């Protein structure tokens, strides 16, 4: 009786369940290949007037120098192009450019100018220092600030040594100024700086008003190496925008100062990759470029527009010997301390002068290119190709946290990657640089510095090595991506007690990224771990590696003794020198260029502060003809046409990141990739590649000779093989030499000169 | 409120993840985010690119409002006491009201190009002709219903097609002041509700201080009007800060809770009905006409004057092409943001989508999904399109990605319906056969007893101690009182059996969270931490048992800790037995059966709670009144125990921190000085 009752309930329940049963089949996403017409975009050329683009030169007036060579100045050096004079009591200098007869001065007659006593001292003195007194208060002093200051000058062949004792702080230092060929050099050796009990050196500013220009009296600009390069044209005082520019070369040394994290949706500002700045007085008339050959990692580059706070535009470098830092004493309190030891580095500033047609940012870039070559930091590393190369990256694996275990998200296996490469080659693109990212167990984010072996889900060692061999035969560079600077908390391959770098306040470099927390490795440990991995790469038949982070991250390490930023540079240089294969970096500071085969993610913009007037392709021009450079991924462009034109304008090769699976699966991972499936992208990739290739294949491996704006939004670039490309960013038709160039298009003039 | 909090949390998460830069670098100094699957904000292509400053030739001073009509720019240049009119290249066309205005804070232009200016200091609204001649002054309404005490300090103004003025006044808590063309008071419009947060309520309750100031509804901060004559208002500190007001003054906008958390400074309606707002911290939100959040971007300038960032935005407006302009009252400029190809595509899709042309919009949305696989609105639109084309499986898939539960439910209903229609016959036949077979087996068994081996084995298993202890749970359903007696006096259950059931409940709970059907699953599995979940279930059970034991020993309870612990777990028999089947069944239900699902779920919970009540009564042998008292004190005890544990934890932490900081400071001072 009871049994049958139970069965009835069971049956009822079963009926209920079955009655509403269905089944779900989740069909895959459908492919659609519709072409969308984009027609109602605002047809305005306003954008090309903004500081995201280069502006047309409108003021071609003759520059008349502010500085004069008076009787107080004594000639102490001469070369083919230059004569240099010094005034012995404040060490201010005059440089006479014999080619153009233009006088560059580090000071000018301050009579009648709107400058107070302090500012006059700064203008006239070769050096202004910041020092700390007993109470750790920072104060400034120039050579002529106090009458007690002593300057003794001793001359040597083509140069002088100025021995300076500052009147108030009694700090002593020796400054050496000399000519070497046509290069004017300023040198301060670390050992010559003498501090005393009461006063400690803070910063040194060298010739801050060298080439200063009052408002817009002289047409021209300051060149700043912000991001890809920026110009600050000399303008009248604009009361609404009196902001100074001052940025550390190679970004802040986070061991000493950690800038507060940007909140909201802000991106990080661009950094300074090359330690240089320059000035042009009169377009295509006079210019100089100053490079910091020693001490760059403790240098700031500063530029003040007219009105901030003087009536003059001026630019200079500042070197930081000592700064204050925060010493946390508990989780919510800290004390401010001053660095006990000063940073150890020598200063070597190198001024090169530009005349006539070279006196512009292209001339600066070419001059700096040669300078890097002579320093041994840059060499021709470009293969002869019919077409331009394209970078294709593949994402293998990414991880996302799960309740019990991390979930691995497989995006592209080795064989899928192989198929896609095959498909791309079938489309006729053979010049490829292929990068495989996220190939180890930890996935893309969270692996470093522990990489080997390859994750089994993606393939086996032999799959990877045979693919690498096969691609090598076809002359395709196959890179594995890795990073030896960041050490994720949840990975292996390093020792938490011996391998992690520390800040000056004995704290670890610790970055809290929720699940993906990471530290920074000691430079020496990075080098050690990398060295151990070299034989692993060989075992995998990998001859090319792409390294993240190392290119642009530079910090000092206080974990055991002091490893300064200058020391770190040497360690990183040696680390990369150990490797015999090819290396590609994701953005690189100047000191790593010599190790480089490819420069990935070349910066295409500056920080676009409103005080900038232009963005100029300085880094691309320096790299062109020497190192192949690649743009950021083409997947994420919002205005594709503008970006492609920019790539053609700058001479930068296209890049993409692909996956076999839909990027939808990366939703809950730290990868910010939101579109990457090859199926979705193959046609668009081909279109973009052909569009860029049809222009740049004519100038592959060549250097830029000139770049000028014909009209707003219309750029003419001439290369060393006489090929000229005209890029028309604007929406309007442009006619040049009888050729009509459509809006948002380009035209290549082969060999015809103009 | 909860959703807003979620938004905030999501923002933080996605932003931090974004900061692990993978090369999505472009022109703009900010990231752009949109709504992705599960309601997360996800990165997307730049929506609007900053392209420069409009007012190169004109100096503004503390401008408060911007209005664009036919690509002519009208700026309330407040501290210069004038209205500045610019063309689209930023050239000065004319200045208006230079001798009349004292603090113009709002400007509006009607179809006849007449200019309305709200002047905060003159406390009037002026109407100027196109040429700048003063036509009319809208003074304080004289009608008695306006109220003698009501303030009239116009700060912003819009005018509808009939000529009615909508005025936001400082301190006008009764709503937007509505005047007709002749300045007669028509009434207040779109009153904000007073909303007291629980904090305020608690403060009121505790302090007994009826602070009336907070009881007034907040007055709106800004307003706008669209081509359909609908008025939009923004208000700070209310549940729905952005309102689209219908003729009755009621809000018809549903953003699904995606509101800015910061104060909104201005609102503007684009030509296609898109809604743009800008917040105090310079974030720009774009919604479509019905309130779907499309994009969030922008950010506060950090003093570097970066192109595209603003410091103190006071106005936002769009031109006829759909480009954005933001007015900054500190930097005294108007920044222009040009819409990108991607946004253009999205706008085209939305236009078709809102017209109900789902199928026509398919190709556009497919392109959008190709460009951003996480764009939720695109998936939703694709889902609707597939649904219309009767491709229900595909529709379900898209709705699932878009987190559109009702769409998913509709599509699933269709699938289930057709499945049942074709298979119902088989099911009934199958069940019938099953029933007959069972009965045949029974009959045979009765005669020959051929199943005796099995019955023996089952009986043996049932006799194993732990099995019988576990099986006691099933008796709870029918005979709860007897079972509590068995637990207490017969010891028919043990610590281990109770712990096993508790463990099973925990597993069921996890399954419930992870595997409940999509329609009924509201859990956010991303941020689950195992130890926290264990704490939630096991911790609360143990804490309850412990607290109850402590309380009842003091109030003549008869139960021991063991009895309480076991009986508590067993009291949850309905939930333990019902949760798993419910989770399974949830996969086969649609929103039409929502009631059924919720009813069963609540039934399981309340049944368990009633059993818990009975448990306390039986185990401790209490009267009903004593039981209630005991339970209340137990809950109080649980709170106190948690509090004490927390305080002790904090104190130890503080002490540790204190000692550590002294040591660290001494070491640091010794090292560096």
Short mmCIF file of C-alpha atoms in Angstrom, two decimals, chain B residues 178-521:
data_model
loop_
_atom_site.label_atom_id
_atom_site.label_comp_id
_atom_site.label_asym_id
_atom_site.label_seq_id
_atom_site.Cartn_x
_atom_site.Cartn_y
_atom_site.Cartn_z
CA UNK B 178 6.94 75.41 -15.47
CA UNK B 179 5.88 78.73 -16.98
CA UNK B 180 3.93 79.35 -20.16
CA UNK B 181 5.19 81.68 -22.91
CA UNK B 182 3.67 84.67 -21.14
CA UNK B 183 5.35 83.87 -17.87
CA UNK B 184 2.28 82.49 -16.09
CA UNK B 185 3.02 79.75 -13.60
CA UNK B 186 1.68 76.38 -14.80
CA UNK B 187 2.89 74.24 -11.94
CA UNK B 188 5.78 72.21 -10.68
CA UNK B 189 7.05 69.41 -12.83
CA UNK B 190 8.86 66.17 -12.12
CA UNK B 191 9.17 66.27 -8.35
CA UNK B 192 11.98 64.18 -6.90
CA UNK B 193 11.09 61.72 -4.20
CA UNK B 194 12.66 62.01 -0.83
CA UNK B 195 14.71 58.97 -0.30
CA UNK B 196 16.16 58.33 3.10
CA UNK B 197 18.94 55.86 3.25
CA UNK B 198 18.84 53.33 6.06
CA UNK B 199 21.70 55.25 7.60
CA UNK B 200 19.61 58.41 7.80
CA UNK B 201 16.71 56.45 9.14
CA UNK B 202 18.90 54.87 11.79
CA UNK B 203 20.35 58.27 12.67
CA UNK B 204 16.85 59.69 13.00
CA UNK B 205 15.79 56.78 15.12
CA UNK B 206 18.78 56.87 17.44
CA UNK B 207 19.11 60.62 17.76
CA UNK B 208 15.38 61.25 17.79
CA UNK B 209 16.31 64.40 15.97
CA UNK B 210 13.84 65.07 13.20
CA UNK B 211 16.14 67.08 11.06
CA UNK B 212 13.67 68.36 8.51
CA UNK B 213 16.29 69.61 6.11
CA UNK B 214 16.85 66.13 4.78
CA UNK B 215 13.17 65.53 4.33
CA UNK B 216 12.89 67.94 1.43
CA UNK B 217 13.29 66.30 -1.96
CA UNK B 218 16.53 67.34 -3.64
CA UNK B 219 16.19 69.86 -6.44
CA UNK B 220 17.44 68.95 -9.89
CA UNK B 221 20.84 70.15 -11.01
CA UNK B 222 20.32 70.44 -14.72
CA UNK B 223 17.91 69.62 -17.50
CA UNK B 224 17.53 69.14 -21.23
CA UNK B 225 14.77 68.64 -23.77
CA UNK B 226 14.62 66.39 -26.83
CA UNK B 227 12.99 66.72 -30.22
CA UNK B 228 9.85 64.98 -28.91
CA UNK B 229 9.43 67.66 -26.25
CA UNK B 230 10.37 65.29 -23.46
CA UNK B 231 12.22 66.92 -20.58
CA UNK B 232 15.23 65.22 -19.01
CA UNK B 233 16.54 66.13 -15.60
CA UNK B 234 19.55 65.19 -13.52
CA UNK B 235 19.61 65.23 -9.75
CA UNK B 236 22.21 64.35 -7.18
CA UNK B 237 21.64 61.98 -4.30
CA UNK B 238 18.52 60.23 -5.49
CA UNK B 239 17.94 56.68 -6.59
CA UNK B 240 17.46 57.60 -10.25
CA UNK B 241 19.74 60.57 -10.93
CA UNK B 242 18.85 60.69 -14.63
CA UNK B 243 15.18 61.10 -15.48
CA UNK B 244 13.33 61.22 -18.76
CA UNK B 245 10.04 62.83 -17.83
CA UNK B 246 6.82 62.16 -19.68
CA UNK B 247 3.92 64.63 -19.84
CA UNK B 248 2.85 63.68 -16.33
CA UNK B 249 6.34 64.34 -15.04
CA UNK B 250 7.06 60.66 -14.39
CA UNK B 251 10.38 59.01 -15.15
CA UNK B 252 10.26 56.63 -18.13
CA UNK B 253 13.98 55.93 -18.40
CA UNK B 254 15.29 52.50 -17.39
CA UNK B 255 19.05 52.28 -17.26
CA UNK B 256 19.06 49.01 -15.39
CA UNK B 257 20.82 50.68 -12.52
CA UNK B 258 23.80 51.91 -14.54
CA UNK B 259 24.02 55.38 -13.07
CA UNK B 260 27.10 57.45 -12.38
CA UNK B 261 28.10 57.40 -8.73
CA UNK B 262 29.37 60.96 -8.84
CA UNK B 263 27.35 64.13 -9.13
CA UNK B 264 26.06 64.78 -12.64
CA UNK B 265 26.82 68.26 -13.92
CA UNK B 266 24.97 68.40 -17.22
CA UNK B 267 22.85 66.36 -19.60
CA UNK B 268 22.43 66.65 -23.34
CA UNK B 269 20.28 64.84 -25.86
CA UNK B 270 21.83 64.01 -29.21
CA UNK B 271 20.07 64.24 -32.52
CA UNK B 272 19.17 60.56 -32.56
CA UNK B 273 17.90 60.71 -28.99
CA UNK B 274 21.09 59.50 -27.33
CA UNK B 275 21.59 60.77 -23.81
CA UNK B 276 24.93 62.18 -22.70
CA UNK B 277 25.75 63.14 -19.15
CA UNK B 278 28.97 64.38 -17.62
CA UNK B 279 29.86 63.92 -13.98
CA UNK B 280 31.76 66.05 -11.53
CA UNK B 281 34.82 63.78 -11.94
CA UNK B 282 34.73 64.30 -15.71
CA UNK B 283 33.35 60.91 -16.73
CA UNK B 284 31.06 61.00 -19.74
CA UNK B 285 28.23 58.46 -19.91
CA UNK B 286 26.33 57.80 -23.09
CA UNK B 287 22.94 56.06 -23.02
CA UNK B 288 20.68 55.22 -25.89
CA UNK B 289 17.18 56.65 -26.10
CA UNK B 290 15.64 54.08 -23.75
CA UNK B 291 18.43 54.01 -21.23
CA UNK B 292 20.86 51.27 -22.27
CA UNK B 293 24.32 52.32 -21.17
CA UNK B 294 26.53 52.46 -24.26
CA UNK B 295 29.84 53.99 -23.28
CA UNK B 296 31.66 55.46 -20.33
CA UNK B 297 34.88 57.37 -20.89
CA UNK B 298 36.86 60.42 -19.86
CA UNK B 299 38.55 61.36 -16.67
CA UNK B 300 39.77 64.12 -14.45
CA UNK B 301 42.87 66.00 -15.50
CA UNK B 302 45.77 65.65 -13.09
CA UNK B 303 47.06 69.18 -13.65
CA UNK B 304 48.92 68.38 -16.84
CA UNK B 305 46.24 69.87 -19.08
CA UNK B 306 46.05 66.77 -21.24
CA UNK B 307 43.97 67.03 -24.38
CA UNK B 308 40.66 65.27 -23.76
CA UNK B 309 40.65 65.56 -19.98
CA UNK B 310 38.71 68.18 -18.08
CA UNK B 311 39.08 69.57 -14.61
CA UNK B 312 35.72 70.99 -13.69
CA UNK B 313 33.16 70.28 -16.39
CA UNK B 314 30.06 72.45 -16.33
CA UNK B 315 28.37 71.61 -19.60
CA UNK B 316 28.09 69.00 -22.31
CA UNK B 317 26.41 69.31 -25.69
CA UNK B 318 26.35 67.69 -29.12
CA UNK B 319 26.36 69.15 -32.59
CA UNK B 320 24.32 67.92 -35.56
CA UNK B 321 26.99 65.39 -36.52
CA UNK B 322 27.00 63.72 -33.13
CA UNK B 323 30.30 65.13 -31.90
CA UNK B 324 30.57 66.05 -28.26
CA UNK B 325 31.64 69.31 -26.66
CA UNK B 326 32.50 69.71 -23.02
CA UNK B 327 32.69 73.05 -21.26
CA UNK B 328 35.24 73.43 -18.46
CA UNK B 329 34.68 76.19 -15.95
CA UNK B 330 38.22 76.03 -14.52
CA UNK B 331 40.22 75.66 -17.69
CA UNK B 332 37.76 78.05 -19.39
CA UNK B 333 37.61 76.09 -22.59
CA UNK B 334 35.39 73.94 -24.76
CA UNK B 335 36.90 70.63 -25.73
CA UNK B 336 35.71 68.82 -28.80
CA UNK B 337 35.36 65.04 -29.03
CA UNK B 338 34.88 63.52 -32.43
CA UNK B 339 32.88 60.33 -32.73
CA UNK B 340 34.75 57.38 -34.18
CA UNK B 341 33.84 54.91 -36.92
CA UNK B 342 33.04 52.34 -34.26
CA UNK B 343 30.51 54.54 -32.49
CA UNK B 344 28.96 55.42 -35.78
CA UNK B 345 28.38 51.75 -36.41
CA UNK B 346 26.84 51.26 -32.98
CA UNK B 347 24.55 54.24 -33.50
CA UNK B 348 23.35 52.88 -36.83
CA UNK B 349 22.58 49.57 -35.18
CA UNK B 350 20.71 51.20 -32.32
CA UNK B 351 18.60 53.29 -34.66
CA UNK B 352 17.35 50.17 -36.43
CA UNK B 353 17.06 48.24 -33.20
CA UNK B 354 14.91 50.83 -31.47
CA UNK B 355 12.67 50.91 -34.54
CA UNK B 356 12.18 47.19 -34.08
CA UNK B 357 14.01 46.43 -37.33
CA UNK B 358 15.92 43.59 -35.72
CA UNK B 359 16.58 41.57 -38.84
CA UNK B 360 17.78 44.59 -40.80
CA UNK B 361 20.20 45.46 -38.03
CA UNK B 362 21.76 41.97 -37.98
CA UNK B 363 24.63 42.74 -40.29
CA UNK B 364 25.58 45.84 -38.33
CA UNK B 365 25.51 44.09 -34.99
CA UNK B 366 27.52 41.21 -36.38
CA UNK B 367 30.14 43.71 -37.38
CA UNK B 368 30.05 45.25 -33.92
CA UNK B 369 30.46 41.83 -32.31
CA UNK B 370 33.39 41.18 -34.62
CA UNK B 371 34.96 44.37 -33.36
CA UNK B 372 34.11 43.67 -29.73
CA UNK B 373 33.00 40.18 -28.82
CA UNK B 374 31.83 41.35 -25.39
CA UNK B 375 29.43 44.09 -26.48
CA UNK B 376 26.28 43.03 -24.60
CA UNK B 377 23.80 45.24 -26.43
CA UNK B 378 24.95 43.83 -29.77
CA UNK B 379 24.38 40.29 -28.52
CA UNK B 380 20.95 41.27 -27.24
CA UNK B 381 20.02 42.77 -30.59
CA UNK B 382 21.32 39.70 -32.39
CA UNK B 383 19.27 37.56 -30.03
CA UNK B 384 16.13 39.47 -30.94
CA UNK B 385 16.94 39.16 -34.60
CA UNK B 386 17.44 35.39 -34.38
CA UNK B 387 14.27 35.10 -32.34
CA UNK B 388 12.35 36.86 -35.08
CA UNK B 389 13.88 34.51 -37.62
CA UNK B 390 12.76 31.57 -35.45
CA UNK B 391 16.38 30.49 -34.86
CA UNK B 392 15.72 29.95 -31.18
CA UNK B 393 18.91 28.12 -30.24
CA UNK B 394 21.05 30.89 -31.65
CA UNK B 395 18.81 33.45 -30.00
CA UNK B 396 19.23 31.72 -26.64
CA UNK B 397 22.97 31.75 -27.04
CA UNK B 398 23.04 35.47 -27.80
CA UNK B 399 20.64 36.33 -24.98
CA UNK B 400 22.79 34.35 -22.60
CA UNK B 401 25.89 36.32 -23.54
CA UNK B 402 23.93 39.56 -23.25
CA UNK B 403 22.59 38.49 -19.87
CA UNK B 404 19.06 39.12 -21.13
CA UNK B 405 17.06 36.68 -19.05
CA UNK B 406 13.61 37.48 -20.36
CA UNK B 407 14.79 37.16 -23.95
CA UNK B 408 16.43 33.88 -23.10
CA UNK B 409 13.29 32.69 -21.35
CA UNK B 410 11.12 33.52 -24.35
CA UNK B 411 13.42 31.72 -26.76
CA UNK B 412 13.63 28.71 -24.48
CA UNK B 413 9.86 28.61 -24.11
CA UNK B 414 9.56 28.30 -27.86
CA UNK B 415 12.05 25.45 -27.97
CA UNK B 416 10.42 23.65 -25.07
CA UNK B 417 7.01 24.13 -26.58
CA UNK B 418 7.93 22.61 -29.92
CA UNK B 419 9.80 19.77 -28.24
CA UNK B 420 6.83 18.93 -26.08
CA UNK B 421 4.48 19.18 -29.04
CA UNK B 422 6.37 16.56 -30.97
CA UNK B 423 7.32 14.32 -28.07
CA UNK B 424 4.44 14.42 -25.63
CA UNK B 425 2.87 11.31 -27.12
CA UNK B 426 6.01 9.24 -26.62
CA UNK B 427 6.40 10.49 -23.09
CA UNK B 428 2.92 9.45 -22.11
CA UNK B 429 3.32 6.05 -23.75
CA UNK B 430 6.69 5.61 -22.07
CA UNK B 431 5.35 6.48 -18.66
CA UNK B 432 2.42 4.20 -19.13
CA UNK B 433 4.72 1.31 -20.07
CA UNK B 434 6.94 2.08 -17.10
CA UNK B 435 3.94 2.01 -14.76
CA UNK B 436 2.74 -1.32 -16.16
CA UNK B 437 6.16 -2.94 -15.93
CA UNK B 438 6.55 -1.86 -12.31
CA UNK B 439 3.17 -3.31 -11.47
CA UNK B 440 3.94 -6.57 -13.26
CA UNK B 441 7.19 -6.89 -11.36
CA UNK B 442 5.34 -6.27 -8.13
CA UNK B 443 2.74 -8.88 -8.86
CA UNK B 444 5.37 -11.46 -9.76
CA UNK B 445 7.38 -10.58 -6.69
CA UNK B 446 4.37 -11.08 -4.49
CA UNK B 447 3.98 -14.59 -5.81
CA UNK B 448 7.54 -15.80 -6.12
CA UNK B 449 9.47 -13.31 -3.99
CA UNK B 450 12.25 -13.36 -6.56
CA UNK B 451 13.60 -10.02 -5.40
CA UNK B 452 14.44 -11.33 -1.93
CA UNK B 453 18.21 -11.12 -2.49
CA UNK B 454 18.01 -7.45 -3.22
CA UNK B 455 15.70 -6.80 -0.34
CA UNK B 456 18.16 -8.57 1.94
CA UNK B 457 21.06 -6.49 0.77
CA UNK B 458 19.09 -3.30 1.19
CA UNK B 459 18.08 -4.33 4.68
CA UNK B 460 21.68 -5.09 5.56
CA UNK B 461 22.87 -1.75 4.29
CA UNK B 462 20.15 -0.03 6.23
CA UNK B 463 21.42 -1.73 9.34
CA UNK B 464 24.86 -0.21 9.10
CA UNK B 465 24.99 2.35 11.89
CA UNK B 466 26.03 5.38 9.91
CA UNK B 467 23.57 4.62 7.14
CA UNK B 468 20.69 4.34 9.51
CA UNK B 469 21.80 7.55 11.17
CA UNK B 470 21.86 9.29 7.85
CA UNK B 471 18.51 7.87 6.81
CA UNK B 472 16.94 9.34 9.92
CA UNK B 473 16.86 12.61 7.99
CA UNK B 474 14.07 11.34 5.79
CA UNK B 475 11.89 10.72 8.83
CA UNK B 476 12.14 14.42 9.58
CA UNK B 477 9.75 15.17 6.76
CA UNK B 478 6.86 13.19 8.12
CA UNK B 479 7.55 12.88 11.81
CA UNK B 480 9.67 15.78 12.96
CA UNK B 481 8.75 15.58 16.64
CA UNK B 482 9.46 11.86 16.86
CA UNK B 483 12.75 12.36 15.13
CA UNK B 484 13.88 15.07 17.52
CA UNK B 485 12.98 12.69 20.33
CA UNK B 486 15.07 10.00 18.62
CA UNK B 487 18.02 12.33 18.29
CA UNK B 488 17.87 13.51 21.85
CA UNK B 489 17.00 10.39 23.73
CA UNK B 490 17.71 7.43 21.44
CA UNK B 491 20.91 8.89 19.98
CA UNK B 492 19.87 7.71 16.58
CA UNK B 493 22.07 10.30 14.92
CA UNK B 494 25.69 11.22 15.53
CA UNK B 495 28.16 14.04 15.04
CA UNK B 496 29.44 12.30 11.95
CA UNK B 497 26.05 11.79 10.35
CA UNK B 498 25.10 15.41 10.98
CA UNK B 499 28.43 16.62 9.65
CA UNK B 500 28.00 14.52 6.52
CA UNK B 501 24.60 16.07 5.89
CA UNK B 502 26.02 19.53 6.54
CA UNK B 503 28.76 18.79 4.05
CA UNK B 504 26.18 17.59 1.54
CA UNK B 505 24.19 20.77 2.10
CA UNK B 506 27.31 22.79 1.41
CA UNK B 507 27.96 20.90 -1.80
CA UNK B 508 24.32 21.38 -2.81
CA UNK B 509 24.70 25.06 -2.08
CA UNK B 510 27.70 25.29 -4.38
CA UNK B 511 25.83 23.38 -7.08
CA UNK B 512 22.90 25.72 -6.56
CA UNK B 513 25.13 28.75 -7.03
CA UNK B 514 27.04 27.45 -10.00
CA UNK B 515 24.52 25.34 -11.85
CA UNK B 516 21.09 26.87 -11.35
CA UNK B 517 19.50 27.46 -14.74
CA UNK B 518 20.55 30.70 -16.39
CA UNK B 519 17.16 32.35 -15.91
CA UNK B 520 17.14 31.92 -12.16
CA UNK B 521 20.83 32.27 -11.56
#
